[in-house]
Short mmCIF file of C-alpha atoms in Angstrom, two decimals:
data_model
loop_
_atom_site.label_atom_id
_atom_site.label_comp_id
_atom_site.label_asym_id
_atom_site.label_seq_id
_atom_site.Cartn_x
_atom_site.Cartn_y
_atom_site.Cartn_z
CA MET A 1 0.02 -0.06 0.12
CA PRO A 2 1.45 3.39 -0.90
CA ALA A 3 2.18 6.00 1.83
CA GLN A 4 -0.66 8.37 2.41
CA ALA A 5 0.15 12.08 1.96
CA LEU A 6 -1.04 14.78 4.20
CA PRO A 7 -4.01 16.55 2.47
CA THR A 8 -2.81 19.51 0.54
CA ALA A 9 -4.46 22.16 2.71
CA VAL A 10 -2.91 20.75 6.02
CA ALA A 11 0.50 20.38 4.34
CA ALA A 12 0.42 23.84 3.09
CA PHE A 13 -0.79 25.27 6.36
CA LEU A 14 2.12 23.61 8.27
CA ASP A 15 4.57 24.78 5.67
CA ALA A 16 3.23 28.39 6.21
CA VAL A 17 3.50 27.92 9.95
CA ASN A 18 7.10 26.84 9.70
CA ALA A 19 7.79 29.89 7.62
CA ARG A 20 6.15 32.02 10.23
CA ASP A 21 3.94 33.36 7.34
CA ALA A 22 0.53 34.01 8.81
CA GLU A 23 -0.82 35.56 5.62
CA ARG A 24 0.03 32.46 3.62
CA LEU A 25 -1.49 30.14 6.19
CA GLY A 26 -4.65 32.11 5.96
CA GLN A 27 -4.95 31.22 2.35
CA HIS A 28 -5.70 27.61 3.47
CA LEU A 29 -8.55 28.52 5.83
CA THR A 30 -12.21 28.83 5.19
CA ASP A 31 -13.75 32.35 5.88
CA ASP A 32 -15.86 30.88 8.87
CA MET A 33 -13.01 28.73 10.22
CA THR A 34 -12.77 27.85 13.91
CA TYR A 35 -9.50 27.29 15.73
CA HIS A 36 -9.09 25.90 19.21
CA LEU A 37 -5.41 26.78 19.84
CA ILE A 38 -5.84 24.77 23.08
CA VAL A 39 -9.29 22.93 23.38
CA THR A 40 -9.86 24.09 26.99
CA HIS A 41 -9.76 27.76 25.70
CA PRO A 42 -12.64 29.38 23.83
CA PRO A 43 -12.28 28.96 20.05
CA ILE A 44 -11.10 31.76 17.72
CA ARG A 45 -13.62 32.27 14.97
CA GLY A 46 -13.12 33.47 11.53
CA ARG A 47 -10.17 33.49 9.12
CA GLU A 48 -9.04 37.07 9.99
CA ALA A 49 -9.10 36.50 13.77
CA VAL A 50 -7.16 33.19 13.43
CA VAL A 51 -4.55 34.74 11.12
CA LEU A 52 -4.24 37.58 13.69
CA ALA A 53 -3.82 35.07 16.65
CA LEU A 54 -1.39 32.88 14.82
CA ARG A 55 0.62 35.87 13.65
CA ARG A 56 0.99 36.90 17.25
CA VAL A 57 2.09 33.35 18.38
CA LEU A 58 4.47 32.87 15.46
CA SER A 59 6.07 36.29 15.87
CA GLU A 60 6.88 35.77 19.54
CA ALA A 61 9.48 33.16 18.58
CA ASP A 62 12.73 33.66 16.57
CA ARG A 63 11.97 30.45 14.75
CA VAL A 64 9.13 27.93 14.58
CA ARG A 65 9.00 24.28 13.41
CA TRP A 66 5.96 21.94 13.87
CA ASP A 67 7.14 18.47 13.24
CA VAL A 68 4.58 15.84 12.09
CA VAL A 69 5.24 12.62 13.97
CA SER A 70 2.32 10.72 12.45
CA PHE A 71 -1.14 11.46 10.84
CA ALA A 72 -4.27 9.70 9.79
CA ALA A 73 -6.79 11.13 7.30
CA ASN A 74 -10.36 9.84 6.54
CA ASP A 75 -12.21 11.98 4.08
CA ASP A 76 -12.38 15.58 5.44
CA LEU A 77 -11.01 14.60 8.96
CA VAL A 78 -7.30 14.56 9.50
CA PHE A 79 -5.54 13.75 12.83
CA VAL A 80 -2.05 15.12 13.00
CA GLU A 81 0.29 14.12 15.82
CA ARG A 82 2.87 16.95 16.06
CA VAL A 83 5.82 18.24 18.18
CA ASP A 84 5.40 22.03 17.95
CA ARG A 85 8.84 23.68 18.41
CA PHE A 86 9.53 27.35 19.18
CA TRP A 87 12.92 29.00 19.62
CA TYR A 88 13.42 32.08 21.85
CA ALA A 89 16.92 33.68 21.49
CA GLY A 90 18.16 30.12 20.50
CA HIS A 91 16.46 28.28 23.27
CA GLU A 92 13.81 25.66 22.39
CA ALA A 93 10.50 25.16 23.81
CA ALA A 94 8.70 22.16 22.44
CA ILE A 95 5.13 20.66 23.10
CA GLU A 96 3.60 17.50 22.07
CA CYS A 97 0.20 18.26 20.29
CA LEU A 98 -2.47 16.47 18.52
CA GLY A 99 -4.23 18.49 15.90
CA VAL A 100 -7.60 17.53 14.51
CA PHE A 101 -8.36 19.27 11.20
CA THR A 102 -11.75 19.27 9.46
CA LEU A 103 -11.61 20.18 5.81
CA ARG A 104 -14.28 21.72 3.66
CA ASP A 105 -13.97 22.23 -0.08
CA GLY A 106 -10.28 21.81 0.03
CA LYS A 107 -9.63 24.23 2.85
CA ILE A 108 -9.37 23.99 6.63
CA ALA A 109 -12.72 24.77 8.24
CA GLU A 110 -11.72 23.78 11.90
CA VAL A 111 -8.67 22.88 13.83
CA ARG A 112 -8.70 21.55 17.39
CA ASP A 113 -5.25 21.33 19.07
CA TYR A 114 -4.89 19.09 22.02
CA ALA A 115 -1.77 19.72 24.41
CA ASP A 116 -1.10 19.96 28.04
CA MET A 117 -1.20 23.71 28.62
CA GLU A 118 0.83 23.51 31.90
CA THR A 119 3.61 21.50 30.30
CA TRP A 120 3.78 24.22 27.49
CA ARG A 121 3.79 27.12 29.99
CA SER A 122 6.50 25.58 31.92
CA ARG A 123 8.74 24.74 28.90
CA LYS A 124 8.19 28.28 27.41
CA ALA A 125 8.94 29.96 30.64
CA ALA A 126 12.29 28.00 30.85
CA ALA A 127 13.17 28.79 27.44
CA THR A 128 12.41 32.45 27.60
CA ALA A 129 14.09 32.81 31.08
CA THR A 130 17.06 31.12 29.61
CA ALA A 131 17.01 33.43 26.64
CA VAL A 132 16.69 36.63 28.92
CA THR A 133 19.58 35.46 31.16
CA ALA A 134 21.78 34.45 28.23
CA ALA A 135 21.22 37.93 26.56
CA PRO A 136 24.29 40.17 26.56
CA GLN A 137 24.02 42.96 29.22
#
């Protein structure tokens, strides 16, 4: 059986995230898309609001790379196991994440990201604290 490829919209979205290009990632979202950055938080609704929120998240870091560990796709539903990596002044903060993407008409209509928020806060705090203390005075 041939290896399955990520659906085009999801692959292009992840490429845009890794390039820290919020406008380009917005091209792969429906106008009415919903994004749960962390499922326990209220969702962000609408392409413009999602692009704005992701631009903020992506611009905080010097570098971003969301690595796909595995995925499964069934019609318009795609489960993507990832390690989302962010670098702050050269110090990495990574979080294991599961993203559930719902597609509609070849675009992303919804994303639900599942991750441990306390783990993320701790790792980001450690990376940014190290970045601040390592900065030249």
